[in-house]
Short mmCIF file of C-alpha atoms in Angstrom, two decimals:
data_model
loop_
_atom_site.label_atom_id
_atom_site.label_comp_id
_atom_site.label_asym_id
_atom_site.label_seq_id
_atom_site.Cartn_x
_atom_site.Cartn_y
_atom_site.Cartn_z
CA UNK A 2 -90.54 130.03 357.28
CA UNK A 3 -93.50 130.14 359.70
CA UNK A 4 -95.16 127.38 361.73
CA UNK A 5 -97.76 127.09 358.96
CA UNK A 6 -95.48 127.45 355.91
CA UNK A 7 -92.66 125.08 354.97
CA UNK A 8 -90.16 125.76 352.22
CA UNK A 9 -88.91 122.74 350.30
CA UNK A 10 -85.61 123.01 348.39
CA UNK A 11 -84.19 120.31 346.17
CA UNK A 12 -80.47 120.54 345.38
CA UNK A 13 -78.28 118.19 343.39
CA UNK A 14 -74.80 119.31 344.26
CA UNK A 15 -74.86 123.08 343.82
CA UNK A 16 -77.74 122.97 341.31
CA UNK A 17 -81.12 124.05 342.67
CA UNK A 18 -83.73 121.88 340.94
CA UNK A 19 -86.75 123.29 342.70
CA UNK A 20 -88.05 125.55 345.46
CA UNK A 21 -91.61 125.58 346.72
CA UNK A 22 -93.60 126.79 349.73
CA UNK A 23 -96.39 124.72 351.22
CA UNK A 24 -99.18 126.03 353.47
CA UNK A 25 -100.19 123.30 355.91
CA UNK A 26 -103.49 124.81 357.11
CA UNK A 27 -104.95 125.04 353.58
CA UNK A 28 -103.06 122.18 351.93
CA UNK A 29 -102.00 124.59 349.19
CA UNK A 30 -98.90 126.12 347.63
CA UNK A 31 -97.74 129.72 347.92
CA UNK A 32 -97.47 130.73 344.26
CA UNK A 33 -95.09 133.41 342.99
CA UNK A 34 -97.11 134.95 340.15
CA UNK A 35 -94.33 137.47 339.45
CA UNK A 36 -92.10 134.96 337.69
CA UNK A 37 -91.48 134.83 333.94
CA UNK A 38 -93.47 131.56 333.84
CA UNK A 39 -96.77 133.17 334.76
CA UNK A 40 -97.53 135.32 331.67
CA UNK A 41 -96.49 132.49 329.36
CA UNK A 42 -98.87 130.09 331.11
CA UNK A 43 -101.66 132.70 331.24
CA UNK A 44 -101.25 133.21 327.49
CA UNK A 45 -101.56 129.46 326.91
CA UNK A 46 -104.80 129.55 328.92
CA UNK A 47 -106.16 132.23 326.57
CA UNK A 48 -105.21 130.06 323.60
CA UNK A 49 -106.64 126.96 325.33
CA UNK A 50 -103.46 125.07 324.49
CA UNK A 51 -101.22 122.87 326.67
CA UNK A 52 -97.87 123.99 328.07
CA UNK A 53 -94.56 122.18 327.70
CA UNK A 54 -92.24 122.50 330.69
CA UNK A 55 -88.69 121.33 330.01
CA UNK A 56 -87.21 120.34 333.32
CA UNK A 57 -89.61 119.03 335.98
CA UNK A 58 -88.13 120.41 339.19
CA UNK A 59 -90.91 120.15 341.76
CA UNK A 60 -93.64 120.48 339.13
CA UNK A 61 -94.54 123.98 340.33
CA UNK A 62 -95.65 125.07 336.83
CA UNK A 63 -98.71 122.91 337.45
CA UNK A 64 -99.72 125.24 340.30
CA UNK A 65 -99.57 128.28 338.00
CA UNK A 66 -102.03 126.71 335.54
CA UNK A 67 -104.68 126.34 338.28
CA UNK A 68 -105.71 123.17 336.44
CA UNK A 69 -107.00 125.27 333.51
CA UNK A 70 -104.62 123.83 330.88
CA UNK A 71 -102.53 120.68 330.71
CA UNK A 72 -98.81 120.76 331.52
CA UNK A 73 -96.47 118.28 329.86
CA UNK A 74 -93.20 117.95 331.75
CA UNK A 75 -90.05 116.63 330.10
CA UNK A 76 -87.35 115.33 332.45
CA UNK A 77 -84.18 113.32 331.80
CA UNK A 78 -83.72 112.08 335.38
CA UNK A 79 -85.88 109.35 336.90
CA UNK A 80 -84.60 110.42 340.32
CA UNK A 81 -86.01 113.93 339.83
CA UNK A 82 -89.36 112.43 338.80
CA UNK A 83 -89.46 110.09 341.80
CA UNK A 84 -88.69 112.92 344.22
CA UNK A 85 -91.28 115.26 342.69
CA UNK A 86 -93.94 112.54 342.92
CA UNK A 87 -93.20 111.79 346.58
CA UNK A 88 -95.52 114.01 348.70
CA UNK A 89 -93.25 113.53 351.69
CA UNK A 90 -90.47 115.32 349.82
CA UNK A 91 -92.18 117.81 347.47
CA UNK A 92 -95.80 118.97 347.33
CA UNK A 93 -96.65 120.60 343.97
CA UNK A 94 -97.70 117.52 342.01
CA UNK A 95 -99.82 116.13 344.82
CA UNK A 96 -101.45 119.48 345.63
CA UNK A 97 -102.05 121.42 342.42
CA UNK A 98 -104.24 119.15 340.30
CA UNK A 99 -104.05 116.21 337.94
CA UNK A 100 -103.86 117.88 334.53
CA UNK A 101 -100.28 116.92 333.70
CA UNK A 102 -98.10 114.26 332.11
CA UNK A 103 -94.44 113.53 332.73
CA UNK A 104 -92.21 112.23 329.94
CA UNK A 105 -88.89 110.65 330.83
CA UNK A 106 -86.27 111.48 328.23
CA UNK A 107 -84.73 114.25 326.21
CA UNK A 108 -87.04 117.27 325.85
CA UNK A 109 -86.01 118.05 322.30
CA UNK A 110 -86.91 114.56 321.10
CA UNK A 111 -90.13 114.51 323.10
CA UNK A 112 -91.37 117.83 321.76
CA UNK A 113 -90.40 116.82 318.22
CA UNK A 114 -92.99 114.01 318.38
CA UNK A 115 -95.86 116.40 319.11
CA UNK A 116 -98.19 117.75 316.38
CA UNK A 117 -97.34 121.13 314.84
CA UNK A 118 -98.83 124.17 316.62
CA UNK A 119 -99.72 121.96 319.60
CA UNK A 120 -98.46 124.10 322.50
CA UNK A 121 -99.61 127.49 323.70
CA UNK A 122 -96.42 127.91 325.68
CA UNK A 123 -93.02 126.27 326.06
CA UNK A 124 -90.96 126.91 329.21
CA UNK A 125 -87.37 125.75 329.38
CA UNK A 126 -85.54 125.51 332.68
CA UNK A 127 -83.48 122.52 331.53
CA UNK A 128 -80.52 124.87 331.07
CA UNK A 129 -80.53 126.31 334.58
CA UNK A 130 -77.19 124.82 335.66
CA UNK A 131 -73.78 126.22 334.74
CA UNK A 132 -73.43 123.40 332.20
CA UNK A 133 -74.99 124.24 328.84
CA UNK A 134 -76.85 121.43 327.01
CA UNK A 135 -75.86 122.65 323.55
CA UNK A 136 -78.22 120.35 321.65
CA UNK A 137 -81.18 122.19 323.19
CA UNK A 138 -79.94 125.56 321.90
CA UNK A 139 -79.14 125.02 318.23
CA UNK A 140 -80.93 126.44 315.19
CA UNK A 141 -82.38 123.01 314.44
CA UNK A 142 -83.62 122.67 318.03
CA UNK A 143 -85.42 126.02 317.99
CA UNK A 144 -86.87 125.20 314.59
CA UNK A 145 -88.52 122.18 316.24
CA UNK A 146 -89.80 124.12 319.26
CA UNK A 147 -91.24 126.98 317.22
CA UNK A 148 -92.98 124.61 314.79
CA UNK A 149 -94.79 123.06 317.77
CA UNK A 150 -95.85 126.46 319.10
CA UNK A 151 -99.34 127.72 318.29
CA UNK A 152 -99.77 131.10 316.56
CA UNK A 153 -99.83 133.66 319.34
CA UNK A 154 -97.86 131.30 321.59
CA UNK A 155 -94.71 132.05 323.57
CA UNK A 156 -91.47 130.22 324.28
CA UNK A 157 -89.27 131.30 327.19
CA UNK A 158 -85.74 129.96 327.52
CA UNK A 159 -83.49 130.17 330.59
CA UNK A 160 -79.70 130.21 330.20
CA UNK A 161 -76.87 130.59 332.75
CA UNK A 162 -75.24 134.02 332.38
CA UNK A 163 -72.53 134.19 335.01
CA UNK A 164 -69.86 133.52 332.39
CA UNK A 165 -71.84 133.82 329.15
CA UNK A 166 -73.81 136.43 327.24
CA UNK A 167 -76.20 134.74 324.82
CA UNK A 168 -77.69 137.95 323.44
CA UNK A 169 -75.75 137.77 320.12
CA UNK A 170 -76.93 134.19 319.58
CA UNK A 171 -80.59 134.94 320.25
CA UNK A 172 -80.45 138.16 318.22
CA UNK A 173 -79.34 135.96 315.31
CA UNK A 174 -82.23 133.58 316.01
CA UNK A 175 -84.63 136.55 315.93
CA UNK A 176 -83.49 137.27 312.37
CA UNK A 177 -83.33 133.60 311.40
CA UNK A 178 -86.92 132.86 312.47
CA UNK A 179 -88.37 136.33 311.70
CA UNK A 180 -89.73 136.50 315.23
CA UNK A 181 -89.61 139.00 318.10
CA UNK A 182 -87.18 137.89 320.84
CA UNK A 183 -86.91 139.65 324.20
CA UNK A 184 -84.12 139.40 326.76
CA UNK A 185 -84.13 139.76 330.54
CA UNK A 186 -81.22 139.31 332.95
CA UNK A 187 -81.60 138.53 336.63
CA UNK A 188 -79.07 138.08 339.42
CA UNK A 189 -79.50 135.65 342.29
CA UNK A 190 -76.81 136.90 344.62
CA UNK A 191 -73.20 137.68 343.87
CA UNK A 192 -72.16 136.86 340.32
CA UNK A 193 -74.76 134.13 339.82
CA UNK A 194 -76.86 135.36 336.90
CA UNK A 195 -79.41 134.08 334.41
CA UNK A 196 -80.59 135.34 331.05
CA UNK A 197 -84.14 134.72 329.89
CA UNK A 198 -85.11 134.85 326.23
CA UNK A 199 -88.73 135.13 325.17
CA UNK A 200 -89.93 134.25 321.65
CA UNK A 201 -93.35 135.57 320.62
CA UNK A 202 -94.91 133.79 317.67
CA UNK A 203 -97.14 136.03 315.53
CA UNK A 204 -99.71 137.32 316.10
CA UNK A 205 -97.92 138.53 319.23
CA UNK A 206 -99.60 139.45 322.50
CA UNK A 207 -97.77 142.01 324.62
CA UNK A 208 -99.55 140.59 327.66
CA UNK A 209 -96.95 137.81 327.60
CA UNK A 210 -94.34 140.37 328.66
CA UNK A 211 -96.04 140.68 332.05
CA UNK A 212 -96.47 143.81 334.13
CA UNK A 213 -93.40 143.68 336.36
CA UNK A 214 -90.73 142.13 334.12
CA UNK A 215 -88.24 144.44 332.44
CA UNK A 216 -87.88 142.76 329.04
CA UNK A 217 -85.69 144.33 326.33
CA UNK A 218 -86.43 143.69 322.66
CA UNK A 219 -83.36 142.31 320.87
CA UNK A 220 -82.40 143.85 317.57
CA UNK A 221 -82.35 141.05 314.96
CA UNK A 222 -78.83 140.26 313.79
CA UNK A 223 -77.79 139.01 310.37
CA UNK A 224 -74.52 137.64 311.75
CA UNK A 225 -74.76 133.97 310.77
CA UNK A 226 -71.34 133.36 312.26
CA UNK A 227 -72.78 133.23 315.77
CA UNK A 228 -75.55 130.76 314.94
CA UNK A 229 -75.28 127.37 316.64
CA UNK A 230 -76.18 124.32 314.61
CA UNK A 231 -76.22 120.59 315.29
CA UNK A 232 -72.88 120.42 313.47
CA UNK A 233 -71.16 123.52 314.88
CA UNK A 234 -71.28 125.93 317.80
CA UNK A 235 -68.78 128.54 318.96
CA UNK A 236 -68.85 128.87 322.74
CA UNK A 237 -66.28 131.65 322.59
CA UNK A 238 -68.76 133.85 320.72
CA UNK A 239 -70.94 134.01 323.85
CA UNK A 240 -68.22 133.99 326.52
CA UNK A 241 -67.93 137.18 328.57
#
């Protein structure tokens, strides 16, 4: 980008696993505090609770914590872990502190093993590709995540939206779990879109919504026919 700033991108096929910017003169990362991650992590700091990050990428969530709370990364690929840990390839883990753990394996199973109300925030980017890992998005899965979330905590979930609209599903989850759920859609050029869904566990803090993010509160839906379970999901119900 400049002689002093290098951008590192990690692609696997057409899937972007991570993007980070490293400043050579200060041995530091350029941090984008305007992302949806930031208010969730800041809220976890206020609660003094660790953060779960599903999908390691470069480990950039560690930089947002400023070493104030622990980040627990869950990653299914050993290759992704090896690349993130190699300072010649990516910089976040080697630059932004030591308050983190990395767990190799399925995020749902890993989070299930944690104590109840353990996390102040849960961030999911494990669904950022065009392929949907359905087992991470069922009613039973969210029941696990929310049970591990501290009162006042927040869970943000990223889903590909170029061909899908998950709003009916998450509106049903809002009713199912009696919890406020917000939705935000962003476009990254052309028709490549994402939806973000934010769960706020009572007592809610509106600070988690951030100052520059245009969240919309979903109206809870009683339509149980759109709910996904471990036994059944209807992809056509969320297809555009």
